[in-house]
Amino acid sequence: MQQIITSMKDQDIFSQTVNLSDLFRPDTFLNVLRQQTARATKQPIDTLVLNTSWSGEVKHGKNISIKITGLQLEGCLFDGGRLSESA
């Protein structure tokens, strides 16, 4: 947690891996990421689309990207490459 706070103060949070299980409210963190992306790209927040990469390959460009770990999935199956509905 201290590492996240230090990274946020140094504005270096987007170059580090964030473990969502370390956060009390990971949904709040992801919403802040949306807000920051909207500001940085000068786009309305409701036009943003979440892109994911399970392989770790991140497309860089004008968009803000972050690597996360500790993602808890519920109500779905993950085969290592894609999500599907659980039966």
XYZ file of C-alpha atoms in Angstrom:
87
model
C 0.000 0.000 0.000
C 2.817 2.393 0.852
C 4.315 1.792 -2.589
C 1.026 2.831 -4.229
C 0.818 6.016 -2.149
C 4.416 6.923 -2.980
C 3.831 6.225 -6.684
C 0.720 8.415 -6.694
C 2.599 11.299 -5.068
C 5.389 10.954 -7.637
C 2.799 10.590 -10.443
C 4.510 7.315 -11.333
C 1.522 5.039 -10.662
C 0.907 4.304 -14.351
C 4.383 2.835 -14.893
C 4.043 0.257 -12.100
C 2.033 -2.920 -11.595
C -0.886 -2.445 -9.194
C -2.183 -5.394 -7.175
C -5.936 -4.823 -6.874
C -6.141 -7.139 -3.865
C -4.026 -4.603 -1.932
C -6.733 -1.956 -2.326
C -9.734 -1.570 -0.044
C -11.875 -0.262 -2.944
C -10.364 -1.402 -6.266
C -13.453 -0.165 -8.124
C -12.656 3.373 -6.957
C -9.103 3.041 -8.256
C -10.371 1.888 -11.667
C -12.826 4.795 -11.786
C -9.975 7.222 -11.060
C -8.097 5.626 -13.953
C -11.104 6.321 -16.209
C -11.294 9.932 -15.054
C -7.576 10.492 -15.565
C -7.727 8.943 -19.033
C -10.676 11.158 -19.991
C -8.806 14.262 -18.848
C -5.548 13.271 -20.551
C -7.212 12.457 -23.875
C -9.785 15.286 -23.658
C -12.659 12.869 -24.277
C -15.977 12.499 -22.469
C -15.719 9.752 -19.862
C -18.769 7.921 -21.231
C -17.081 7.442 -24.640
C -14.096 5.550 -23.214
C -13.749 1.837 -23.899
C -11.780 -0.525 -21.658
C -9.220 -2.562 -23.595
C -7.509 -5.521 -21.955
C -4.552 -7.705 -22.774
C -4.214 -11.012 -20.958
C -0.801 -11.717 -22.494
C 0.845 -8.671 -20.946
C 1.348 -6.905 -24.260
C 0.243 -3.324 -23.754
C -0.402 -1.042 -26.687
C 1.172 2.293 -25.893
C 0.108 5.545 -27.422
C -1.905 8.487 -26.266
C -4.002 6.303 -23.963
C -3.142 5.667 -20.342
C -2.380 2.058 -19.529
C -1.650 0.167 -16.352
C -0.737 -3.399 -15.467
C -2.784 -5.003 -12.700
C -2.577 -8.195 -10.679
C -4.901 -9.617 -8.044
C -8.002 -9.485 -10.245
C -10.839 -11.561 -8.776
C -13.332 -12.890 -11.305
C -16.812 -14.037 -10.310
C -19.503 -15.670 -12.426
C -17.265 -16.449 -15.384
C -14.580 -18.800 -16.624
C -11.106 -17.787 -17.760
C -9.108 -20.120 -20.008
C -5.915 -18.073 -20.007
C -6.889 -16.072 -23.054
C -10.540 -15.119 -22.841
C -13.533 -14.864 -20.538
C -16.726 -16.855 -20.994
C -19.966 -17.239 -19.063
C -20.036 -20.006 -16.487
C -22.673 -22.691 -16.986
